Tab-separated table of C-alpha atoms and ligand atoms in Angstrom:
chain	number	residue	atom	x	y	z
V	1	UNK	CA	53.185	106.841	64.371
V	2	UNK	CA	50.890	103.820	64.120
V	3	UNK	CA	49.759	102.515	60.700
V	4	UNK	CA	46.337	100.935	61.135
V	5	UNK	CA	44.665	98.028	59.405
V	6	UNK	CA	41.047	98.067	60.548
V	7	UNK	CA	38.213	96.716	58.393
V	8	UNK	CA	37.058	99.148	55.726
V	9	UNK	CA	33.527	100.517	55.978
V	10	UNK	CA	33.771	102.797	52.967
V	11	UNK	CA	31.983	102.386	49.661
V	12	UNK	CA	34.019	102.685	46.490
V	13	UNK	CA	31.178	104.034	44.345
V	14	UNK	CA	31.039	107.282	46.395
V	15	UNK	CA	32.238	110.466	44.613
V	16	UNK	CA	34.728	110.933	47.449
V	17	UNK	CA	36.109	107.900	49.260
V	18	UNK	CA	36.335	108.834	52.956
V	19	UNK	CA	39.792	108.396	54.459
V	20	UNK	CA	40.402	106.555	57.766
V	21	UNK	CA	36.652	106.174	58.229
V	22	UNK	CA	36.734	103.199	60.615
V	23	UNK	CA	39.413	104.926	62.707
V	24	UNK	CA	37.443	108.195	62.819
V	25	UNK	CA	34.350	106.302	64.011
V	26	UNK	CA	36.403	104.541	66.639
V	27	UNK	CA	37.805	107.919	67.739
V	28	UNK	CA	34.364	109.518	68.005
V	29	UNK	CA	33.083	106.492	69.990
V	30	UNK	CA	29.473	107.384	69.164
V	31	UNK	CA	26.787	106.255	71.602
V	32	UNK	CA	23.252	106.192	70.178
V	33	UNK	CA	21.416	109.470	70.684
V	34	UNK	CA	24.568	111.613	70.904
V	35	UNK	CA	24.955	114.782	68.843
V	36	UNK	CA	28.016	114.959	66.579
V	37	UNK	CA	29.318	117.462	64.037
V	38	UNK	CA	30.824	116.656	60.642
V	39	UNK	CA	32.620	119.969	60.037
V	40	UNK	CA	33.705	119.048	56.483
V	41	UNK	CA	30.695	117.287	54.948
V	42	UNK	CA	32.029	116.888	51.347
V	43	UNK	CA	30.088	113.982	49.847
V	44	UNK	CA	28.807	113.003	53.295
V	45	UNK	CA	30.801	109.788	53.765
V	46	UNK	CA	31.531	110.446	57.434
V	47	UNK	CA	28.039	111.838	58.125
V	48	UNK	CA	26.357	108.716	56.764
V	49	UNK	CA	28.549	106.456	58.892
V	50	UNK	CA	27.954	108.627	61.990
V	51	UNK	CA	24.176	108.442	61.421
V	52	UNK	CA	24.441	104.669	61.002
V	53	UNK	CA	26.244	104.532	64.369
V	54	UNK	CA	23.206	106.164	65.996
V	55	UNK	CA	24.246	109.829	66.217
V	56	UNK	CA	22.258	112.918	65.354
V	57	UNK	CA	24.591	114.747	62.967
V	58	UNK	CA	25.097	118.386	62.013
V	59	UNK	CA	27.049	118.730	58.763
V	60	UNK	CA	28.925	121.840	57.612
V	61	UNK	CA	30.688	122.641	54.355
V	62	UNK	CA	31.793	125.976	52.929
V	63	UNK	CA	31.379	124.770	49.331
V	64	UNK	CA	27.925	125.529	47.841
V	65	UNK	CA	28.421	122.439	45.627
V	66	UNK	CA	28.062	120.283	48.776
V	67	UNK	CA	24.493	121.525	49.345
V	68	UNK	CA	22.643	119.000	47.120
V	69	UNK	CA	24.309	116.030	48.867
V	70	UNK	CA	23.473	117.660	52.216
V	71	UNK	CA	19.837	118.122	51.211
V	72	UNK	CA	19.632	114.540	49.951
V	73	UNK	CA	20.862	113.261	53.305
V	74	UNK	CA	18.371	115.455	55.192
V	75	UNK	CA	15.584	113.864	53.141
V	76	UNK	CA	16.796	110.363	54.045
V	77	UNK	CA	17.527	110.918	57.719
V	78	UNK	CA	14.235	111.305	59.511
V	79	UNK	CA	15.193	114.493	61.348
V	80	UNK	CA	18.565	113.115	62.490
V	81	UNK	CA	20.659	115.198	60.091
V	82	UNK	CA	20.966	118.952	59.478
V	83	UNK	CA	23.247	120.722	56.999
V	84	UNK	CA	24.741	124.216	57.136
V	85	UNK	CA	26.579	125.825	54.224
V	86	UNK	CA	29.205	127.519	56.373
V	87	UNK	CA	32.895	127.698	57.224
V	88	UNK	CA	33.944	125.685	60.232
V	89	UNK	CA	35.597	128.745	61.766
V	90	UNK	CA	31.954	129.791	62.292
V	91	UNK	CA	31.071	126.473	63.949
V	92	UNK	CA	30.176	127.890	67.353
V	93	UNK	CA	27.934	130.629	65.909
V	94	UNK	CA	26.228	128.174	63.531
V	95	UNK	CA	25.518	125.645	66.283
V	96	UNK	CA	24.287	128.250	68.762
V	97	UNK	CA	22.009	129.789	66.106
V	98	UNK	CA	20.578	126.278	65.611
V	99	UNK	CA	19.900	126.059	69.373
V	100	UNK	CA	22.788	123.643	70.046
V	101	UNK	CA	24.963	124.596	73.026
V	102	UNK	CA	27.162	121.481	73.370
V	103	UNK	CA	27.994	118.446	71.258
V	104	UNK	CA	29.486	115.018	71.934
V	105	UNK	CA	31.904	114.843	69.023
V	106	UNK	CA	33.332	116.887	66.161
V	107	UNK	CA	35.278	115.638	63.148
V	108	UNK	CA	37.324	117.669	60.655
V	109	UNK	CA	38.535	116.053	57.412
V	110	UNK	CA	40.662	118.947	56.218
V	111	UNK	CA	41.458	119.880	52.641
V	112	UNK	CA	39.844	119.391	49.258
V	113	UNK	CA	37.414	116.685	48.188
V	114	UNK	CA	37.774	114.463	45.138
V	115	UNK	CA	34.785	116.304	43.606
V	116	UNK	CA	36.630	119.615	43.909
V	117	UNK	CA	39.880	118.187	42.511
V	118	UNK	CA	38.236	116.306	39.663
V	119	UNK	CA	36.246	119.239	38.286
V	120	UNK	CA	38.594	121.141	35.986
V	121	UNK	CA	36.289	124.175	36.233
V	122	UNK	CA	37.145	124.589	39.937
V	123	UNK	CA	40.802	125.154	39.082
V	124	UNK	CA	42.303	123.090	41.937
V	125	UNK	CA	44.268	120.713	39.741
V	126	UNK	CA	46.877	121.057	37.018
V	127	UNK	CA	46.091	117.573	35.692
V	128	UNK	CA	43.566	119.195	33.359
V	129	UNK	CA	43.060	122.730	32.097
V	130	UNK	CA	40.690	125.035	33.933
V	131	UNK	CA	40.307	128.597	35.158
V	132	UNK	CA	42.731	129.573	37.939
V	133	UNK	CA	40.074	129.610	40.651
V	134	UNK	CA	40.714	127.273	43.665
V	135	UNK	CA	38.049	128.864	45.893
V	136	UNK	CA	36.326	126.252	48.062
V	137	UNK	CA	33.558	128.664	49.013
V	138	UNK	CA	33.265	130.034	45.464
V	139	UNK	CA	33.627	133.574	46.817
V	140	UNK	CA	36.437	136.037	47.584
V	141	UNK	CA	39.926	136.185	46.096
V	142	UNK	CA	40.569	133.649	43.314
V	143	UNK	CA	43.938	132.135	42.455
V	144	UNK	CA	43.976	134.276	39.280
V	145	UNK	CA	43.292	137.431	41.314
V	146	UNK	CA	46.214	136.550	43.557
V	147	UNK	CA	48.841	135.659	40.944
V	148	UNK	CA	47.877	138.609	38.717
V	149	UNK	CA	47.793	141.341	41.369
V	150	UNK	CA	50.073	140.426	44.286
V	151	UNK	CA	53.572	141.851	44.672
V	152	UNK	CA	56.384	139.550	43.619
V	153	UNK	CA	57.704	139.474	47.208
V	154	UNK	CA	54.270	138.506	48.570
V	155	UNK	CA	53.916	135.704	46.036
V	156	UNK	CA	57.364	134.423	47.009
V	157	UNK	CA	56.421	134.512	50.715
V	158	UNK	CA	53.208	132.560	50.135
V	159	UNK	CA	54.998	129.888	48.065
V	160	UNK	CA	57.677	129.570	50.728
V	161	UNK	CA	55.315	129.489	53.715
V	162	UNK	CA	52.435	127.396	52.410
V	163	UNK	CA	54.203	125.315	49.746
V	164	UNK	CA	57.521	124.955	51.607
V	165	UNK	CA	58.974	125.878	48.201
V	166	UNK	CA	62.688	126.663	48.437
V	167	UNK	CA	62.758	128.206	44.955
V	168	UNK	CA	59.905	130.552	45.814
V	169	UNK	CA	61.660	133.718	44.615
V	170	UNK	CA	62.551	132.272	41.245
V	171	UNK	CA	58.954	131.080	40.701
V	172	UNK	CA	57.466	134.394	41.859
V	173	UNK	CA	59.704	136.254	39.382
V	174	UNK	CA	58.552	133.962	36.558
V	175	UNK	CA	54.881	134.378	37.521
V	176	UNK	CA	55.120	138.165	37.503
V	177	UNK	CA	56.913	138.121	34.129
V	178	UNK	CA	54.215	135.864	32.613
V	179	UNK	CA	51.153	137.824	33.844
V	180	UNK	CA	48.276	137.769	33.207
V	181	UNK	CA	47.772	134.069	33.966
V	182	UNK	CA	44.223	132.747	33.687
V	183	UNK	CA	44.470	128.950	33.335
V	184	UNK	CA	45.789	126.165	35.546
V	185	UNK	CA	47.977	124.713	32.799
V	186	UNK	CA	49.514	128.135	32.108
V	187	UNK	CA	50.563	128.475	35.756
V	188	UNK	CA	51.878	124.897	35.889
V	189	UNK	CA	53.947	125.533	32.722
V	190	UNK	CA	55.440	128.732	34.189
V	191	UNK	CA	56.487	126.906	37.393
V	192	UNK	CA	57.956	123.939	35.526
V	193	UNK	CA	59.920	126.191	33.167
V	194	UNK	CA	61.232	128.306	36.055
V	195	UNK	CA	62.562	125.179	37.785
V	196	UNK	CA	63.797	123.370	34.671
V	197	UNK	CA	61.425	120.485	35.256
V	198	UNK	CA	61.626	117.503	32.916
V	199	UNK	CA	58.482	115.412	32.310
V	200	UNK	CA	58.776	112.088	34.098
V	201	UNK	CA	60.743	113.486	37.078
V	202	UNK	CA	59.359	112.007	40.314
V	203	UNK	CA	57.568	115.049	41.717
V	204	UNK	CA	56.011	117.803	39.659
V	205	UNK	CA	57.129	121.114	41.235
V	206	UNK	CA	53.784	122.692	40.332
V	207	UNK	CA	52.319	120.609	43.193
V	208	UNK	CA	53.921	122.844	45.841
V	209	UNK	CA	52.903	126.075	44.109
V	210	UNK	CA	49.287	124.913	43.691
V	211	UNK	CA	49.119	123.815	47.333
V	212	UNK	CA	50.467	127.167	48.511
V	213	UNK	CA	48.065	129.269	46.442
V	214	UNK	CA	45.105	127.106	47.448
V	215	UNK	CA	45.941	127.435	51.148
V	216	UNK	CA	46.334	131.190	50.750
V	217	UNK	CA	43.159	131.996	48.805
V	218	UNK	CA	41.059	129.860	51.156
V	219	UNK	CA	42.754	131.078	54.362
V	220	UNK	CA	43.014	127.385	55.228
V	221	UNK	CA	45.422	127.545	58.150
V	222	UNK	CA	43.508	130.316	59.916
V	223	UNK	CA	40.289	128.386	59.272
V	224	UNK	CA	41.870	125.360	60.941
V	225	UNK	CA	43.128	127.347	63.969
V	226	UNK	CA	39.731	128.987	64.441
V	227	UNK	CA	37.862	125.718	63.825
V	228	UNK	CA	39.850	124.010	66.596
V	229	UNK	CA	39.092	126.843	69.011
V	230	UNK	CA	35.384	126.639	68.095
V	231	UNK	CA	35.432	122.868	68.643
V	232	UNK	CA	37.003	123.355	72.070
V	233	UNK	CA	34.183	125.792	72.930
V	234	UNK	CA	31.383	123.501	71.763
V	235	UNK	CA	32.491	120.060	72.977
V	236	UNK	CA	30.878	118.756	76.171
V	237	UNK	CA	33.200	117.378	78.879
V	238	UNK	CA	34.164	113.916	77.616
V	239	UNK	CA	33.313	114.995	74.044
V	240	UNK	CA	35.678	113.819	71.317
V	241	UNK	CA	37.587	115.707	68.672
V	242	UNK	CA	38.907	113.904	65.564
V	243	UNK	CA	41.007	115.710	62.947
V	244	UNK	CA	42.255	114.200	59.695
V	245	UNK	CA	44.889	116.321	57.965
V	246	UNK	CA	46.845	115.831	54.767
V	247	UNK	CA	50.100	117.718	55.051
V	248	UNK	CA	52.607	118.731	57.669
V	249	UNK	CA	51.528	122.393	57.877
V	250	UNK	CA	48.020	121.348	58.941
V	251	UNK	CA	49.130	118.501	61.167
V	252	UNK	CA	51.601	120.754	62.978
V	253	UNK	CA	48.764	123.128	63.920
V	254	UNK	CA	46.594	120.300	65.241
V	255	UNK	CA	49.499	118.688	67.100
V	256	UNK	CA	50.584	121.914	68.794
V	257	UNK	CA	47.018	122.897	69.664
V	258	UNK	CA	46.405	119.582	71.412
V	259	UNK	CA	49.830	119.509	73.028
V	260	UNK	CA	49.398	122.947	74.559
V	261	UNK	CA	45.795	122.516	75.591
V	262	UNK	CA	46.338	119.074	77.100
V	263	UNK	CA	49.197	120.406	79.218
V	264	UNK	CA	51.679	118.090	77.465
V	265	UNK	CA	54.061	120.943	76.599
V	266	UNK	CA	57.032	120.773	78.992
V	267	UNK	CA	57.373	123.449	81.674
V	268	UNK	CA	59.388	126.438	80.551
V	269	UNK	CA	58.650	125.855	76.879
V	270	UNK	CA	59.157	128.905	74.686
V	271	UNK	CA	55.783	128.020	73.153
V	272	UNK	CA	53.826	128.518	76.350
V	273	UNK	CA	52.157	131.841	76.976
V	274	UNK	CA	53.674	133.667	79.932
V	275	UNK	CA	51.007	133.369	82.597
V	276	UNK	CA	53.252	134.608	85.406
V	277	UNK	CA	53.508	131.165	86.904
V	278	UNK	CA	49.843	130.288	86.521
V	279	UNK	CA	49.173	127.300	84.279
V	280	UNK	CA	45.710	126.986	82.793
V	281	UNK	CA	43.822	123.778	83.455
V	282	UNK	CA	44.098	121.541	80.364
V	283	UNK	CA	40.976	121.737	78.190
V	284	UNK	CA	41.799	118.369	76.561
V	285	UNK	CA	43.077	115.104	77.966
V	286	UNK	CA	46.474	113.997	76.679
V	287	UNK	CA	45.798	112.863	73.083
V	288	UNK	CA	46.401	109.342	71.825
V	289	UNK	CA	49.202	108.786	69.311
V	290	UNK	CA	48.279	109.829	65.774
V	291	UNK	CA	47.013	107.217	63.333
V	292	UNK	CA	47.982	106.696	59.683
V	293	UNK	CA	46.159	104.599	57.098
V	294	UNK	CA	47.316	101.019	56.630
V	295	UNK	CA	48.799	99.651	53.393
V	296	UNK	CA	45.504	98.120	52.263
V	297	UNK	CA	43.643	101.424	52.538
V	298	UNK	CA	46.487	103.294	50.814
V	299	UNK	CA	46.400	100.759	47.966
V	300	UNK	CA	42.631	101.233	47.580
V	301	UNK	CA	42.744	104.998	48.020
V	302	UNK	CA	46.061	106.774	47.303
V	303	UNK	CA	44.784	109.976	49.051
V	304	UNK	CA	45.032	108.054	52.322
V	305	UNK	CA	48.860	107.927	52.076
V	306	UNK	CA	49.311	111.425	53.429
V	307	UNK	CA	46.455	111.366	55.963
V	308	UNK	CA	47.078	111.707	59.713
V	309	UNK	CA	44.295	111.337	62.286
V	310	UNK	CA	44.546	112.920	65.724
V	311	UNK	CA	41.889	112.275	68.373
V	312	UNK	CA	41.500	113.970	71.746
V	313	UNK	CA	38.927	113.995	74.540
V	314	UNK	CA	37.596	117.275	75.981
V	315	UNK	CA	38.207	117.715	79.701
V	316	UNK	CA	35.931	119.398	82.263
V	317	UNK	CA	38.078	122.578	82.301
V	318	UNK	CA	36.851	125.800	80.701
V	319	UNK	CA	37.832	126.446	77.090
V	320	UNK	CA	40.989	128.518	76.648
V	321	UNK	CA	39.397	130.427	73.771
V	322	UNK	CA	41.112	132.216	70.904
V	323	UNK	CA	44.818	131.591	70.292
V	324	UNK	CA	47.010	134.105	72.007
V	325	UNK	CA	50.091	135.412	70.230
V	326	UNK	CA	52.471	132.856	71.724
V	327	UNK	CA	50.270	129.964	70.679
V	328	UNK	CA	49.784	131.427	67.213
V	329	UNK	CA	53.555	131.706	66.765
V	330	UNK	CA	54.000	128.151	67.981
V	331	UNK	CA	51.421	126.822	65.519
G	1	LIG	C1	38.327	116.057	52.314
G	1	LIG	S1	36.740	116.712	52.003
G	1	LIG	C2	35.695	115.926	53.161
G	1	LIG	C3	35.118	114.645	52.662
G	1	LIG	C4	34.111	114.017	53.591
G	1	LIG	N1	34.713	113.584	54.842
G	1	LIG	C5	33.436	112.839	52.916
G	1	LIG	O1	33.461	111.744	53.487
G	1	LIG	O2	32.875	113.013	51.845
G	1	LIG	C6	36.885	118.305	52.688
G	1	LIG	C7	35.629	119.153	52.586
G	1	LIG	O3	35.781	120.169	53.544
G	1	LIG	C8	35.311	121.362	53.013
G	1	LIG	N2	36.018	122.431	53.712
G	1	LIG	C9	37.321	122.747	53.646
G	1	LIG	N3	37.607	123.780	54.444
G	1	LIG	C10	36.438	124.114	55.050
G	1	LIG	C11	36.087	125.109	56.010
G	1	LIG	N4	36.989	125.969	56.475
G	1	LIG	N5	34.812	125.150	56.433
G	1	LIG	C12	33.889	124.263	55.965
G	1	LIG	N6	34.159	123.336	55.031
G	1	LIG	C13	35.418	123.242	54.593
G	1	LIG	C14	35.642	121.308	51.547
G	1	LIG	O4	34.781	122.163	50.806
G	1	LIG	C15	35.415	119.834	51.251
G	1	LIG	O5	34.116	119.599	50.792
């Protein structure tokens, strides 16, 4: 996988420093007048750069806290920017309701923003004490609801699947024994005690548990699968998809989606749907190799260390549509 060292176009006084911004812009290859979607607006770092490159931009974010930054950018953008407080799984419906039937590029910058992580009251981080919340959209099941009501076996499954936590059963047992849990630091202490963690050890085991619960309460992997399918439906032939992901569970979904839909999966693969000998025409061209941030960007912005960018170009073929069972299993 290539590590890149392109000139930085980010600003360090932004509340969230955009990752791989120059590479994302290069991937989107914006021509003036094109219409592009920023599916994860956050603090608007990508949207601003896309506007500066000459695009008309539609921004989406599921977090109501992103609305003021979206409104501020609308006010500055002379009709070239629109914002929708929505989940990107709803991308196709949102665009069609806005009268947009096709777009030239779509970018996803998956995961949480620095604003979400840094606000103790959102409950995403165990670096400071806050309510066990973790809901990006500020609605639905909270982390506290989950840890205080789920069966021990279900908690163990979530920690194993979404945190890749090998000691999931031991942690789930400790969580159930310590209920009710209401604060981030309480949960972190339960996990550390269950695993015999000593302060100063290289990786805090609470990291995996927090990641798993966050992915679960926000339905993040299903959002990603459905967002990719929506992007496939809305991209014009030649339109460009750019996805930045931050851990292997997300990247695997993006990689497999593009591999299958670009026809790069070898014949006879167990991952391919059985189409009785008929192969569907690839809806994407074969994607370029993924890109990682260079050392200079990682030094400036430690979040960039785990980022992977995948870019692919939409073909002329019809969209494949929703994942079938075989594809879902593969992803
Ligand atoms: C890493 S930040 C994006 C930062 C942005 N690129 C910037 O430059 O400021 C991810 C954002 O995506 C939003 N998000 C995550 N999942 C989402 C989803 N399924 N639908 C819409 N927004 C989502 C989060 O609320 C968060 O604001």
